[in-house]
mmCIF file of C-alpha atoms and ligand atoms in Angstrom:
data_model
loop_
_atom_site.group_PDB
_atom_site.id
_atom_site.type_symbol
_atom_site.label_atom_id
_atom_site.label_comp_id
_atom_site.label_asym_id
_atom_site.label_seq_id
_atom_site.Cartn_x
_atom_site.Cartn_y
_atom_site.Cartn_z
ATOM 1 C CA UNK A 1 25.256 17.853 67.892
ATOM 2 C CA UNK A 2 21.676 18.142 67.924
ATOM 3 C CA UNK A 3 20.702 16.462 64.492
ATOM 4 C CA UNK A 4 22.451 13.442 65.815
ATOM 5 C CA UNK A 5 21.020 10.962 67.671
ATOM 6 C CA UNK A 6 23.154 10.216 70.178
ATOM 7 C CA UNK A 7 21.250 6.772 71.697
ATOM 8 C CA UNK A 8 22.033 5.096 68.663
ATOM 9 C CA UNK A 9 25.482 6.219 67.536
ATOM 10 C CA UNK A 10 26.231 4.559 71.443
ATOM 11 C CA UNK A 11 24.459 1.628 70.477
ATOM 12 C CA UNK A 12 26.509 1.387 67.087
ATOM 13 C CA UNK A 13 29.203 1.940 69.508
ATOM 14 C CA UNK A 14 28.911 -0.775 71.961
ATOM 15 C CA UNK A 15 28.854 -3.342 69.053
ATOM 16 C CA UNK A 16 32.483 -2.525 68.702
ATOM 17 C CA UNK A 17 33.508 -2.494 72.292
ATOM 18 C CA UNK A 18 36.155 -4.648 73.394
ATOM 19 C CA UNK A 19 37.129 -5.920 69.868
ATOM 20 C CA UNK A 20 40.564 -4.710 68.033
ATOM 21 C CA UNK A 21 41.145 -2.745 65.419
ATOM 22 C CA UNK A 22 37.208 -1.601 65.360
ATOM 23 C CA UNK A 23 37.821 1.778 64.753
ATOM 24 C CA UNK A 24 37.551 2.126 60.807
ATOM 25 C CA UNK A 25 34.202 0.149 60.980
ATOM 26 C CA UNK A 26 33.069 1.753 63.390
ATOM 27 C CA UNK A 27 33.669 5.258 61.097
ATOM 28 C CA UNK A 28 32.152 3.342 58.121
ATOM 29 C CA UNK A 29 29.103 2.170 60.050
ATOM 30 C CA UNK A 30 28.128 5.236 61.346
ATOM 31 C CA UNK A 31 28.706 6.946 58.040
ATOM 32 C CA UNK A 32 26.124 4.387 56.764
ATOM 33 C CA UNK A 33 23.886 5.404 59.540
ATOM 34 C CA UNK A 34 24.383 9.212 59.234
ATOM 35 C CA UNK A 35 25.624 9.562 55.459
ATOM 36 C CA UNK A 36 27.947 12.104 57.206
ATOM 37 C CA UNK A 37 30.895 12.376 59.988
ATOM 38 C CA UNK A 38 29.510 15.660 62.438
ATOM 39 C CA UNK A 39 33.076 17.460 64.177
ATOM 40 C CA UNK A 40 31.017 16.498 67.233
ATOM 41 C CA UNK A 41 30.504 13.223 66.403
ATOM 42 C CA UNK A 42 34.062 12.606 66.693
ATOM 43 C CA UNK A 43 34.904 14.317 69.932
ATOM 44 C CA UNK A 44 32.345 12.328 71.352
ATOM 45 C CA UNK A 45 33.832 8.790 69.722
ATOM 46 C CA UNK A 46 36.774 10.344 71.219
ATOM 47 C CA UNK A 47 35.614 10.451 74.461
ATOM 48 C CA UNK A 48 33.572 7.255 74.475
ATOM 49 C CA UNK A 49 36.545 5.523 73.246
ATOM 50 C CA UNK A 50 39.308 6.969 75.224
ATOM 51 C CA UNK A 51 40.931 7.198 71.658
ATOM 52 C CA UNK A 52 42.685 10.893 70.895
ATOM 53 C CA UNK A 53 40.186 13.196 68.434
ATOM 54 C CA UNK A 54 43.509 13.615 66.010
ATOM 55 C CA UNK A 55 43.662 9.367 65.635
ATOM 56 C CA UNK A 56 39.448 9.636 64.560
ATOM 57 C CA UNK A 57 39.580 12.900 62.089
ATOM 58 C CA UNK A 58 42.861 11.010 60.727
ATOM 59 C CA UNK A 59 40.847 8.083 59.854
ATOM 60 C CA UNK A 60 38.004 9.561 59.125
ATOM 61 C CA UNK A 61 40.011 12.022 56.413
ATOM 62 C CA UNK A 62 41.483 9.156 54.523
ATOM 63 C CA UNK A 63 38.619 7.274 54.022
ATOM 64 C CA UNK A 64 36.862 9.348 51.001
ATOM 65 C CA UNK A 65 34.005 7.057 51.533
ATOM 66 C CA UNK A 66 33.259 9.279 54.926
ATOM 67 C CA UNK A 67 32.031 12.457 54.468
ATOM 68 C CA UNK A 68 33.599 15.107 56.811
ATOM 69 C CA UNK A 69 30.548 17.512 55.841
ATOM 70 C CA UNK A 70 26.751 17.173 55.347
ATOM 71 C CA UNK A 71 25.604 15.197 51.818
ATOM 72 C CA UNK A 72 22.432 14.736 49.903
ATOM 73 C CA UNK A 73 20.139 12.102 50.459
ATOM 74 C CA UNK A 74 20.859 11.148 46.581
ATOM 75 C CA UNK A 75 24.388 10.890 45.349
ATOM 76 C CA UNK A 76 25.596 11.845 41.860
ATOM 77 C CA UNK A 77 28.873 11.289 40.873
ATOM 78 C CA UNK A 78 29.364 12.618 37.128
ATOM 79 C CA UNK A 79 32.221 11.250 35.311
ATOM 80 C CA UNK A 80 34.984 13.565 33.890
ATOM 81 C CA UNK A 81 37.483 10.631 32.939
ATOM 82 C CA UNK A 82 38.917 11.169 29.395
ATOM 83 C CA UNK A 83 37.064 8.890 27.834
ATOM 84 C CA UNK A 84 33.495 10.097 28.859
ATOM 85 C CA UNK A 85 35.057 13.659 28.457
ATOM 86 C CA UNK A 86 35.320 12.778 24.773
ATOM 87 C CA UNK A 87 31.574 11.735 24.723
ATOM 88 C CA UNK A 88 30.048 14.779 26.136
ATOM 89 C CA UNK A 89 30.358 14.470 30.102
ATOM 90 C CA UNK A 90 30.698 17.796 30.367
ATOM 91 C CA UNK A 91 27.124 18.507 29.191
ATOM 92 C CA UNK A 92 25.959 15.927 31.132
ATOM 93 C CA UNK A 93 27.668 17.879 34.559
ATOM 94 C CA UNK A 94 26.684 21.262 33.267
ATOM 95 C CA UNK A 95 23.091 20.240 32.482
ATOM 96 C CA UNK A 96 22.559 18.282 35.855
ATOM 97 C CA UNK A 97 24.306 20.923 38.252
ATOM 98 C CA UNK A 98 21.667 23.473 36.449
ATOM 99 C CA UNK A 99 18.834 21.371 36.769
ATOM 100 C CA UNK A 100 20.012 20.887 40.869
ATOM 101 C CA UNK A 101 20.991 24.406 40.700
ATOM 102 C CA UNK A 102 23.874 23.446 42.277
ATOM 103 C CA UNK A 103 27.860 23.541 40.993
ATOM 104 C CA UNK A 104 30.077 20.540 41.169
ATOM 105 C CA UNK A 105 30.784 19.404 45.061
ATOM 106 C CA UNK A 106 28.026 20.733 46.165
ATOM 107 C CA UNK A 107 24.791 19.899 47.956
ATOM 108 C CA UNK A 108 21.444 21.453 47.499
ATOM 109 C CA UNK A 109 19.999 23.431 50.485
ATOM 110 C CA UNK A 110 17.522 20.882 51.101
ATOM 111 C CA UNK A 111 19.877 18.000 51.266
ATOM 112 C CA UNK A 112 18.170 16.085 48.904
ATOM 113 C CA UNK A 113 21.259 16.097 46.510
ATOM 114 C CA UNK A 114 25.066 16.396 46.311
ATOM 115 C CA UNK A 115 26.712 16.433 42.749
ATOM 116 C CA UNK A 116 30.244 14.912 42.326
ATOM 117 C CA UNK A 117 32.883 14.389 39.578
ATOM 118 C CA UNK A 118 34.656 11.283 39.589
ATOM 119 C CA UNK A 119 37.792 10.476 37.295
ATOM 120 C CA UNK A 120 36.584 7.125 36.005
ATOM 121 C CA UNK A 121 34.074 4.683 36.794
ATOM 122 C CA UNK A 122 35.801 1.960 35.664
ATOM 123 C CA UNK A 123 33.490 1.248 32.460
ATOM 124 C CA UNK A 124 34.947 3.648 29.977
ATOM 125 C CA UNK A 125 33.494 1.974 27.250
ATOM 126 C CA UNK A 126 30.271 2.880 28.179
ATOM 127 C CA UNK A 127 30.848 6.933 28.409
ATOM 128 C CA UNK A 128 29.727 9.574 29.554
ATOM 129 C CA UNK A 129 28.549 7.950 32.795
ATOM 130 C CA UNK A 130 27.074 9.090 36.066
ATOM 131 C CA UNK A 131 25.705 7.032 38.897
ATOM 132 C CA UNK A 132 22.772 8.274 40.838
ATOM 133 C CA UNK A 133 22.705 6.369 44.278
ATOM 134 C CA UNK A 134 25.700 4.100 43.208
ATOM 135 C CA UNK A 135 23.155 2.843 40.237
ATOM 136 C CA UNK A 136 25.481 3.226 37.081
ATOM 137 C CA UNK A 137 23.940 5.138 33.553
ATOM 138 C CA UNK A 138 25.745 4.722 30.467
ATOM 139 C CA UNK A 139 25.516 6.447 27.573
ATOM 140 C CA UNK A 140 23.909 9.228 29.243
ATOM 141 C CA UNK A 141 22.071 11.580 27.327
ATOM 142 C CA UNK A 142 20.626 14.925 28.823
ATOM 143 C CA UNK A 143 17.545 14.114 28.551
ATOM 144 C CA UNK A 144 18.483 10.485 30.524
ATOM 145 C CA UNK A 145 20.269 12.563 32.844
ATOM 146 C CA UNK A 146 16.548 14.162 33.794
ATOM 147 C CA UNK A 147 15.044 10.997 33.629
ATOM 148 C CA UNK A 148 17.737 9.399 36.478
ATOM 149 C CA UNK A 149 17.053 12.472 38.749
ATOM 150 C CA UNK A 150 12.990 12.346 38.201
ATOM 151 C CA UNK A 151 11.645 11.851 40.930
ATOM 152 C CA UNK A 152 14.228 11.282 43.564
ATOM 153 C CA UNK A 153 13.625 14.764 45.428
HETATM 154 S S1 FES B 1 36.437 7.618 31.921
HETATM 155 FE FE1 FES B 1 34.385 7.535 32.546
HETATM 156 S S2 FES B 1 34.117 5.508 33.183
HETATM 157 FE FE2 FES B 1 36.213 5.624 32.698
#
């Protein structure tokens, strides 16, 4: 686990100690600190916690807001709902997974990026959208999908 540091996930740890039910924001804080949830990570939670490594990964595999393997600095989440479907969102994924070279679900070697589809991002109306670090474009075109990634590597 050497791209963790360990001194601070304890520190995030003892926070928690002694209180109930910690466990989940204990995941989601170290997901904030980390953007990701290491294997090792969670045998070592285990073992700091005296809690069994099936009870973390459960948790931590529910939650889709924890990532169970390495992201991108930058998150984009392309949506593929029916209604920005109809509007061209698939233009908008194929153009921005070729400009990250990059498919769908992926992360780019660097880990500057990881490209998502979502289902709907609750503003249909607005179609096709994508969010680029949970900021939300509407009406993207492809050349405002270039213009939301400029820069951010
Ligand atoms: S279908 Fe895209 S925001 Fe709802």
């Amino acid at each position: 686990m050497d791209a963790v540091d360990l001194v601070k996930v304890d520190e995030i740890i003892e926070r928690y100690r002694g209180q109930e039910g910690f466990l989940i924001q204990l995941l989601l804080d170290l997901q904030g600190e980390l953007n990701w949830m290491p294997r090792d990570l969670m045998e070592h939670l285990s073992e700091r916690l005296d809690v069994p490594k099936s009870q973390i990964y459960r948790i931590a595999s529910f939650y889709k807001a924890i990532n169970l393997s390495p992201v991108g600095r930058h998150m984009i989440h392309v949506c593929m709902g029916t209604a920005c479907q109809v509007r061209g969102a698939q233009k908008v994924l194929d153009y921005t997974a070729s400009k990250l070279s990059i498919k769908p679900e992926e992360t780019t070697p660097d880990l500057a990026f990881t490209l998502r589809k979502v289902n709907c991002l609750g503003c249909c109306s607005m179609g096709p959208v994508m969010t680029v670090d949970g900021e939300y474009h509407g009406g993207v075109t492809l050349e405002a999908a270039e213009k939301a990634l400029k820069g951010l590597r």
